[in-house]
Amino acid sequence: MKEENAYDVIVVGAGPAGMTAGIFGARSGLETLVIEKGICGGLSNEATVVDNFPGFNRIGGMELVEKMKEQTAQYAEIKELEEVKTIESRGNEEKLLLATDKASYRTNAVILCTGTEKRKLGVKGESEFLGRGVSYCVTCDGFFFKNKSVLVVGGGDSAVRGALYLKNLGCEVTLIHRRDKLRAERYLQKSLEKSGVPVLWNSVVREIKGDDVVRRVVRYDTVRDTEDELAVDGVFIYIGEEPATALATPLGVKLDKNGYIITDKSQRTNIARVYAAGDITGGVKQIVVACAEGAIAATSAYEDVTR
Ligand code: NAP
């Protein structure tokens, strides 16, 4: 009989990596639980369009997540809105112990798929105006800025995709980037050029100002060494991500110089029976890569648990 709250493998985080790990773990015959502190999908829920995941020419992030969740739930148990607080490994003991805000679990293996968190600008006004003009998600908040003036901060794929999404909604969009070259995929850069969205090059946001809501942004031009104020209604911040390693660090999992989890090719970390997959391992942050790593991690867990 199955011991209560005991699993062969527990996957922490239900983005594309975690859901795929769930499918592969359960299908190999392991008692598999996927725990997610929010809802399934992670940052993929916010992807306006996914057009590089094989099999789907163009699909909304949320729609893809829904399909993945449906498939995962056919095989593995999923618990949403439950946050893992601690993971303990007691040396040579077989089981790892997980404590969440709702229960305690014992497991033979843990796959960390905790992804990343949005990087903050760290300027005055950013946290004060959160939800009152400052946002990190165009699909969540863009609609409120239809026909209004918005600034998108950043030069990567997310910022460019965000700017295009807002432009398409009917916002008056400007992109602001700290360098004179975008980091985004060439294909996205071309779409941005075509869209006519102006770019403020070599410019950084120094402060976000307003009253009840955002009204202005203080822009510093790093080449001219000048400062001015831009009138805006919204500021969408897309300046990258930080790895979410709060559970990994106390376990003694080794991180690289950028704070991402180091794994070998089989997604094993330096801690026995602890694996990592998806954005938390750094590298190419794409849904297809996260899924592949999730599959590999679950396969390695199967090999170790059934040895
Ligand atoms: P990213 O690629 O790391 O780009 C972050 C951008 O923000 C960079 O242009 C960076 O400037 C800028 N930046 C960083 N810190 C800043 C600061 N303190 N102040 C001002 N600007 C700052 O992040 P991302 O766009 O969120 O993408 C994350 C990962 O997901 C990437 O691997 C990306 O390829 C992937 N992704 C892919 C898609 C897709 O459609 N395929 C969509 C979204 C994300 P510098 O360029 O000067 O460093």
mmCIF file of C-alpha atoms in Angstrom, residues 30-307:
data_model
loop_
_atom_site.group_PDB
_atom_site.id
_atom_site.type_symbol
_atom_site.label_atom_id
_atom_site.label_comp_id
_atom_site.label_asym_id
_atom_site.label_seq_id
_atom_site.Cartn_x
_atom_site.Cartn_y
_atom_site.Cartn_z
ATOM 1 C CA LEU A 30 7.244 6.402 -10.717
ATOM 2 C CA GLU A 31 4.697 7.784 -8.237
ATOM 3 C CA THR A 32 5.014 11.393 -9.364
ATOM 4 C CA LEU A 33 3.770 14.603 -7.800
ATOM 5 C CA VAL A 34 4.127 18.045 -9.369
ATOM 6 C CA ILE A 35 3.817 20.939 -6.894
ATOM 7 C CA GLU A 36 3.329 24.523 -8.063
ATOM 8 C CA LYS A 37 3.100 27.591 -5.838
ATOM 9 C CA GLY A 38 0.911 29.450 -8.341
ATOM 10 C CA ILE A 39 -0.808 28.020 -11.349
ATOM 11 C CA CYS A 40 0.708 25.740 -13.966
ATOM 12 C CA GLY A 41 2.715 27.351 -16.728
ATOM 13 C CA GLY A 42 5.015 29.837 -15.003
ATOM 14 C CA LEU A 43 6.267 32.623 -17.257
ATOM 15 C CA SER A 44 4.933 30.800 -20.341
ATOM 16 C CA ASN A 45 1.469 31.965 -19.335
ATOM 17 C CA GLU A 46 2.625 35.474 -20.138
ATOM 18 C CA ALA A 47 4.005 34.672 -23.590
ATOM 19 C CA THR A 48 1.903 36.665 -26.022
ATOM 20 C CA VAL A 49 2.696 34.320 -28.895
ATOM 21 C CA VAL A 50 4.812 31.183 -29.036
ATOM 22 C CA ASP A 51 5.933 30.600 -32.608
ATOM 23 C CA ASN A 52 9.000 28.426 -32.180
ATOM 24 C CA PHE A 53 7.603 25.362 -30.409
ATOM 25 C CA PRO A 54 7.536 22.567 -32.989
ATOM 26 C CA GLY A 55 4.084 21.396 -33.943
ATOM 27 C CA PHE A 56 2.436 24.760 -33.396
ATOM 28 C CA ASN A 57 2.901 27.463 -35.971
ATOM 29 C CA ARG A 58 1.561 30.155 -33.632
ATOM 30 C CA ILE A 59 -0.057 29.533 -30.292
ATOM 31 C CA GLY A 60 -0.762 31.733 -27.269
ATOM 32 C CA GLY A 61 1.349 30.931 -24.194
ATOM 33 C CA MET A 62 -1.706 30.249 -22.046
ATOM 34 C CA GLU A 63 -3.223 27.952 -24.635
ATOM 35 C CA LEU A 64 -0.023 25.928 -24.897
ATOM 36 C CA VAL A 65 0.195 25.722 -21.093
ATOM 37 C CA GLU A 66 -3.411 24.507 -20.915
ATOM 38 C CA LYS A 67 -2.637 21.717 -23.368
ATOM 39 C CA MET A 68 0.487 20.725 -21.428
ATOM 40 C CA LYS A 69 -1.409 20.729 -18.142
ATOM 41 C CA GLU A 70 -4.180 18.577 -19.540
ATOM 42 C CA GLN A 71 -1.625 16.060 -20.788
ATOM 43 C CA THR A 72 0.369 16.063 -17.535
ATOM 44 C CA ALA A 73 -2.754 15.543 -15.441
ATOM 45 C CA GLN A 74 -3.470 12.338 -17.368
ATOM 46 C CA TYR A 75 -0.386 10.776 -15.767
ATOM 47 C CA ALA A 76 0.911 12.695 -12.751
ATOM 48 C CA GLU A 77 -0.704 14.247 -9.700
ATOM 49 C CA ILE A 78 -0.575 18.053 -9.810
ATOM 50 C CA LYS A 79 -0.994 20.333 -6.793
ATOM 51 C CA GLU A 80 -1.334 24.041 -7.587
ATOM 52 C CA LEU A 81 -1.336 26.958 -5.118
ATOM 53 C CA GLU A 82 0.913 25.025 -2.753
ATOM 54 C CA GLU A 83 4.340 26.438 -2.024
ATOM 55 C CA VAL A 84 7.350 24.291 -1.158
ATOM 56 C CA LYS A 85 9.089 26.009 1.737
ATOM 57 C CA THR A 86 11.993 23.660 2.453
ATOM 58 C CA ILE A 87 13.687 20.578 1.071
ATOM 59 C CA GLU A 88 15.917 18.513 3.324
ATOM 60 C CA SER A 89 18.373 15.864 2.301
ATOM 61 C CA ARG A 90 19.710 13.820 5.205
ATOM 62 C CA GLY A 91 22.941 12.535 3.743
ATOM 63 C CA ASN A 92 22.704 8.847 2.970
ATOM 64 C CA GLU A 93 19.066 8.455 3.966
ATOM 65 C CA GLU A 94 16.921 7.309 1.076
ATOM 66 C CA LYS A 95 14.222 9.906 1.427
ATOM 67 C CA LEU A 96 14.238 13.644 0.910
ATOM 68 C CA LEU A 97 11.806 15.640 3.027
ATOM 69 C CA LEU A 98 9.703 18.454 1.595
ATOM 70 C CA ALA A 99 7.631 20.874 3.627
ATOM 71 C CA THR A 100 5.040 23.045 1.913
ATOM 72 C CA ASP A 101 2.640 25.622 3.327
ATOM 73 C CA LYS A 102 0.073 22.817 3.473
ATOM 74 C CA ALA A 103 1.762 19.472 4.143
ATOM 75 C CA SER A 104 4.959 17.436 4.493
ATOM 76 C CA TYR A 105 6.134 14.915 1.935
ATOM 77 C CA ARG A 106 8.739 12.188 1.624
ATOM 78 C CA THR A 107 10.273 11.417 -1.731
ATOM 79 C CA ASN A 108 13.108 9.453 -3.300
ATOM 80 C CA ALA A 109 13.940 12.193 -5.777
ATOM 81 C CA VAL A 110 13.329 15.888 -6.355
ATOM 82 C CA ILE A 111 13.368 17.686 -9.696
ATOM 83 C CA LEU A 112 13.784 21.437 -9.297
ATOM 84 C CA CYS A 113 11.980 23.352 -12.042
ATOM 85 C CA THR A 114 11.583 26.615 -10.174
ATOM 86 C CA GLY A 115 12.494 28.837 -13.130
ATOM 87 C CA THR A 116 13.242 32.504 -12.787
ATOM 88 C CA GLU A 117 11.780 35.676 -11.356
ATOM 89 C CA LYS A 118 11.475 39.015 -13.088
ATOM 90 C CA ARG A 119 14.467 41.291 -12.597
ATOM 91 C CA LYS A 120 13.649 44.660 -11.031
ATOM 92 C CA LEU A 121 14.999 48.009 -12.192
ATOM 93 C CA GLY A 122 15.565 49.099 -8.620
ATOM 94 C CA VAL A 123 14.634 52.747 -9.214
ATOM 95 C CA LYS A 124 12.492 55.088 -7.146
ATOM 96 C CA GLY A 125 8.808 54.719 -8.045
ATOM 97 C CA GLU A 126 9.073 51.148 -9.377
ATOM 98 C CA SER A 127 7.537 49.391 -6.394
ATOM 99 C CA GLU A 128 5.441 52.404 -5.331
ATOM 100 C CA PHE A 129 3.572 52.464 -8.661
ATOM 101 C CA LEU A 130 3.281 48.697 -9.126
ATOM 102 C CA GLY A 131 -0.268 48.085 -10.342
ATOM 103 C CA ARG A 132 -0.747 51.838 -10.819
ATOM 104 C CA GLY A 133 1.141 52.152 -14.076
ATOM 105 C CA VAL A 134 4.132 49.886 -13.485
ATOM 106 C CA SER A 135 3.801 46.337 -14.776
ATOM 107 C CA TYR A 136 5.924 43.324 -15.705
ATOM 108 C CA CYS A 137 3.285 41.649 -17.888
ATOM 109 C CA VAL A 138 1.708 42.992 -21.070
ATOM 110 C CA THR A 139 -0.802 40.174 -21.421
ATOM 111 C CA CYS A 140 -2.054 40.822 -17.869
ATOM 112 C CA ASP A 141 -2.177 44.638 -17.899
ATOM 113 C CA GLY A 142 -1.692 45.866 -21.464
ATOM 114 C CA PHE A 143 -5.408 46.220 -22.108
ATOM 115 C CA PHE A 144 -5.709 49.022 -19.528
ATOM 116 C CA PHE A 145 -3.330 51.142 -21.597
ATOM 117 C CA LYS A 146 -5.197 51.071 -24.902
ATOM 118 C CA ASN A 147 -4.774 54.492 -26.600
ATOM 119 C CA LYS A 148 -2.390 55.537 -23.822
ATOM 120 C CA SER A 149 1.301 56.248 -23.820
ATOM 121 C CA VAL A 150 3.560 53.461 -22.529
ATOM 122 C CA LEU A 151 7.266 52.895 -22.166
ATOM 123 C CA VAL A 152 8.726 49.403 -22.469
ATOM 124 C CA VAL A 153 12.090 48.986 -20.752
ATOM 125 C CA GLY A 154 14.635 46.455 -22.079
ATOM 126 C CA GLY A 155 16.240 45.211 -25.262
ATOM 127 C CA GLY A 156 15.712 41.427 -25.206
ATOM 128 C CA ASP A 157 13.079 39.144 -26.730
ATOM 129 C CA SER A 158 10.579 39.824 -23.951
ATOM 130 C CA ALA A 159 10.791 43.618 -24.250
ATOM 131 C CA VAL A 160 10.449 43.579 -28.031
ATOM 132 C CA ARG A 161 7.582 41.083 -27.950
ATOM 133 C CA GLY A 162 5.951 43.176 -25.223
ATOM 134 C CA ALA A 163 6.306 46.374 -27.256
ATOM 135 C CA LEU A 164 4.789 44.701 -30.335
ATOM 136 C CA TYR A 165 1.904 43.345 -28.287
ATOM 137 C CA LEU A 166 1.132 46.779 -26.826
ATOM 138 C CA LYS A 167 1.404 48.456 -30.219
ATOM 139 C CA ASN A 168 -1.065 45.928 -31.587
ATOM 140 C CA LEU A 169 -3.459 46.751 -28.742
ATOM 141 C CA GLY A 170 -3.438 50.380 -29.825
ATOM 142 C CA CYS A 171 -1.043 51.843 -27.262
ATOM 143 C CA GLU A 172 1.408 54.602 -28.089
ATOM 144 C CA VAL A 173 4.576 52.632 -27.407
ATOM 145 C CA THR A 174 8.201 53.661 -26.971
ATOM 146 C CA LEU A 175 11.012 51.232 -26.217
ATOM 147 C CA ILE A 176 13.866 52.391 -24.007
ATOM 148 C CA HIS A 177 17.146 50.489 -24.041
ATOM 149 C CA ARG A 178 20.393 51.078 -22.194
ATOM 150 C CA ARG A 179 22.621 50.302 -25.207
ATOM 151 C CA ASP A 180 22.616 51.117 -28.922
ATOM 152 C CA LYS A 181 21.852 47.521 -30.002
ATOM 153 C CA LEU A 182 19.009 45.188 -29.153
ATOM 154 C CA ARG A 183 19.667 41.749 -27.768
ATOM 155 C CA ALA A 184 16.400 40.356 -29.195
ATOM 156 C CA GLU A 185 16.268 37.810 -32.035
ATOM 157 C CA ARG A 186 16.896 39.390 -35.442
ATOM 158 C CA TYR A 187 13.446 38.341 -36.575
ATOM 159 C CA LEU A 188 11.856 40.294 -33.709
ATOM 160 C CA GLN A 189 14.067 43.307 -34.358
ATOM 161 C CA LYS A 190 12.772 43.401 -37.941
ATOM 162 C CA SER A 191 9.169 43.234 -36.739
ATOM 163 C CA LEU A 192 9.868 46.108 -34.350
ATOM 164 C CA GLU A 193 11.346 48.215 -37.149
ATOM 165 C CA LYS A 194 8.323 47.478 -39.316
ATOM 166 C CA SER A 195 5.916 48.388 -36.514
ATOM 167 C CA GLY A 196 7.338 51.907 -36.265
ATOM 168 C CA VAL A 197 7.830 51.712 -32.479
ATOM 169 C CA PRO A 198 10.471 54.355 -31.655
ATOM 170 C CA VAL A 199 13.483 53.304 -29.595
ATOM 171 C CA LEU A 200 15.272 55.552 -27.122
ATOM 172 C CA TRP A 201 18.829 54.255 -27.376
ATOM 173 C CA ASN A 202 21.527 54.551 -24.703
ATOM 174 C CA SER A 203 18.890 55.524 -22.215
ATOM 175 C CA VAL A 204 18.045 54.362 -18.726
ATOM 176 C CA VAL A 205 15.094 54.989 -16.439
ATOM 177 C CA ARG A 206 16.259 56.843 -13.351
ATOM 178 C CA GLU A 207 12.922 57.382 -11.644
ATOM 179 C CA ILE A 208 9.211 56.784 -12.160
ATOM 180 C CA LYS A 209 7.033 59.692 -11.019
ATOM 181 C CA GLY A 210 3.322 60.300 -10.624
ATOM 182 C CA ASP A 211 0.492 61.008 -8.195
ATOM 183 C CA ASP A 212 -2.152 58.287 -7.886
ATOM 184 C CA VAL A 213 -0.819 56.754 -11.068
ATOM 185 C CA VAL A 214 2.325 56.983 -13.198
ATOM 186 C CA ARG A 215 2.717 60.302 -15.034
ATOM 187 C CA ARG A 216 6.385 60.681 -15.937
ATOM 188 C CA VAL A 217 9.672 58.884 -16.205
ATOM 189 C CA VAL A 218 13.069 60.439 -15.642
ATOM 190 C CA ARG A 219 15.302 59.318 -18.498
ATOM 191 C CA TYR A 220 19.098 59.551 -18.417
ATOM 192 C CA ASP A 221 20.920 59.581 -21.764
ATOM 193 C CA THR A 222 24.199 57.798 -21.104
ATOM 194 C CA VAL A 223 25.967 59.172 -24.209
ATOM 195 C CA ARG A 224 24.895 62.792 -23.989
ATOM 196 C CA ASP A 225 25.014 62.741 -20.192
ATOM 197 C CA THR A 226 21.660 64.500 -20.025
ATOM 198 C CA GLU A 227 18.494 63.929 -18.059
ATOM 199 C CA ASP A 228 14.918 64.703 -19.124
ATOM 200 C CA GLU A 229 11.350 63.747 -18.229
ATOM 201 C CA LEU A 230 9.029 61.782 -20.498
ATOM 202 C CA ALA A 231 5.254 61.919 -20.086
ATOM 203 C CA VAL A 232 3.886 58.335 -19.903
ATOM 204 C CA ASP A 233 0.863 56.511 -18.499
ATOM 205 C CA GLY A 234 2.506 53.133 -18.115
ATOM 206 C CA VAL A 235 5.907 51.511 -17.727
ATOM 207 C CA PHE A 236 6.369 47.862 -18.695
ATOM 208 C CA ILE A 237 9.628 46.457 -17.376
ATOM 209 C CA TYR A 238 11.264 43.574 -19.265
ATOM 210 C CA ILE A 239 14.909 43.575 -18.257
ATOM 211 C CA GLY A 240 15.460 39.866 -17.821
ATOM 212 C CA GLU A 241 15.250 37.404 -15.010
ATOM 213 C CA GLU A 242 16.950 36.129 -11.873
ATOM 214 C CA PRO A 243 17.149 32.388 -11.086
ATOM 215 C CA ALA A 244 14.773 31.268 -8.314
ATOM 216 C CA THR A 245 17.186 29.230 -6.206
ATOM 217 C CA ALA A 246 15.817 29.787 -2.683
ATOM 218 C CA LEU A 247 15.158 26.026 -2.325
ATOM 219 C CA ALA A 248 18.341 24.880 -4.029
ATOM 220 C CA THR A 249 20.871 26.880 -2.024
ATOM 221 C CA PRO A 250 20.119 25.462 1.463
ATOM 222 C CA LEU A 251 20.327 21.948 -0.020
ATOM 223 C CA GLY A 252 23.912 22.648 -1.062
ATOM 224 C CA VAL A 253 23.152 22.543 -4.793
ATOM 225 C CA LYS A 254 26.016 24.120 -6.734
ATOM 226 C CA LEU A 255 25.282 27.275 -8.732
ATOM 227 C CA ASP A 256 27.232 28.863 -11.570
ATOM 228 C CA LYS A 257 28.634 32.412 -11.435
ATOM 229 C CA ASN A 258 25.280 33.814 -12.588
ATOM 230 C CA GLY A 259 23.370 31.957 -9.889
ATOM 231 C CA TYR A 260 21.879 29.210 -12.093
ATOM 232 C CA ILE A 261 21.916 25.550 -11.033
ATOM 233 C CA ILE A 262 24.782 23.503 -12.451
ATOM 234 C CA THR A 263 23.751 20.098 -13.817
ATOM 235 C CA ASP A 264 25.446 17.462 -15.911
ATOM 236 C CA LYS A 265 23.999 16.344 -19.238
ATOM 237 C CA SER A 266 21.566 14.061 -17.443
ATOM 238 C CA GLN A 267 20.251 17.030 -15.395
ATOM 239 C CA ARG A 268 21.773 15.642 -12.178
ATOM 240 C CA THR A 269 22.995 18.259 -9.700
ATOM 241 C CA ASN A 270 25.873 17.707 -7.259
ATOM 242 C CA ILE A 271 23.359 16.469 -4.654
ATOM 243 C CA ALA A 272 22.245 12.836 -4.939
ATOM 244 C CA ARG A 273 18.685 12.449 -6.250
ATOM 245 C CA VAL A 274 18.247 16.161 -6.825
ATOM 246 C CA TYR A 275 17.854 17.182 -10.468
ATOM 247 C CA ALA A 276 17.149 20.495 -12.164
ATOM 248 C CA ALA A 277 15.498 21.409 -15.450
ATOM 249 C CA GLY A 278 14.306 24.448 -17.378
ATOM 250 C CA ASP A 279 15.174 28.122 -16.947
ATOM 251 C CA ILE A 280 16.649 27.475 -13.479
ATOM 252 C CA THR A 281 19.639 25.867 -15.219
ATOM 253 C CA GLY A 282 20.284 28.968 -17.359
ATOM 254 C CA GLY A 283 21.422 28.556 -20.960
ATOM 255 C CA VAL A 284 18.908 28.750 -23.780
ATOM 256 C CA LYS A 285 15.654 29.795 -22.162
ATOM 257 C CA GLN A 286 13.077 28.458 -24.540
ATOM 258 C CA ILE A 287 10.035 26.296 -23.897
ATOM 259 C CA VAL A 288 11.326 23.519 -26.116
ATOM 260 C CA VAL A 289 14.603 23.353 -24.163
ATOM 261 C CA ALA A 290 12.780 23.359 -20.817
ATOM 262 C CA CYS A 291 10.621 20.442 -21.952
ATOM 263 C CA ALA A 292 13.644 18.489 -23.136
ATOM 264 C CA GLU A 293 15.478 19.030 -19.838
ATOM 265 C CA GLY A 294 12.373 18.017 -17.891
ATOM 266 C CA ALA A 295 12.198 14.755 -19.830
ATOM 267 C CA ILE A 296 15.893 14.038 -19.257
ATOM 268 C CA ALA A 297 15.693 14.857 -15.538
ATOM 269 C CA ALA A 298 12.761 12.484 -15.030
ATOM 270 C CA THR A 299 14.547 9.745 -16.950
ATOM 271 C CA SER A 300 17.637 10.157 -14.749
ATOM 272 C CA ALA A 301 15.473 10.103 -11.624
ATOM 273 C CA TYR A 302 13.909 6.867 -12.847
ATOM 274 C CA GLU A 303 17.349 5.313 -13.394
ATOM 275 C CA ASP A 304 18.516 6.307 -9.890
ATOM 276 C CA VAL A 305 15.334 5.446 -8.003
ATOM 277 C CA THR A 306 14.945 2.013 -9.570
ATOM 278 C CA ARG A 307 18.651 1.096 -9.380
#
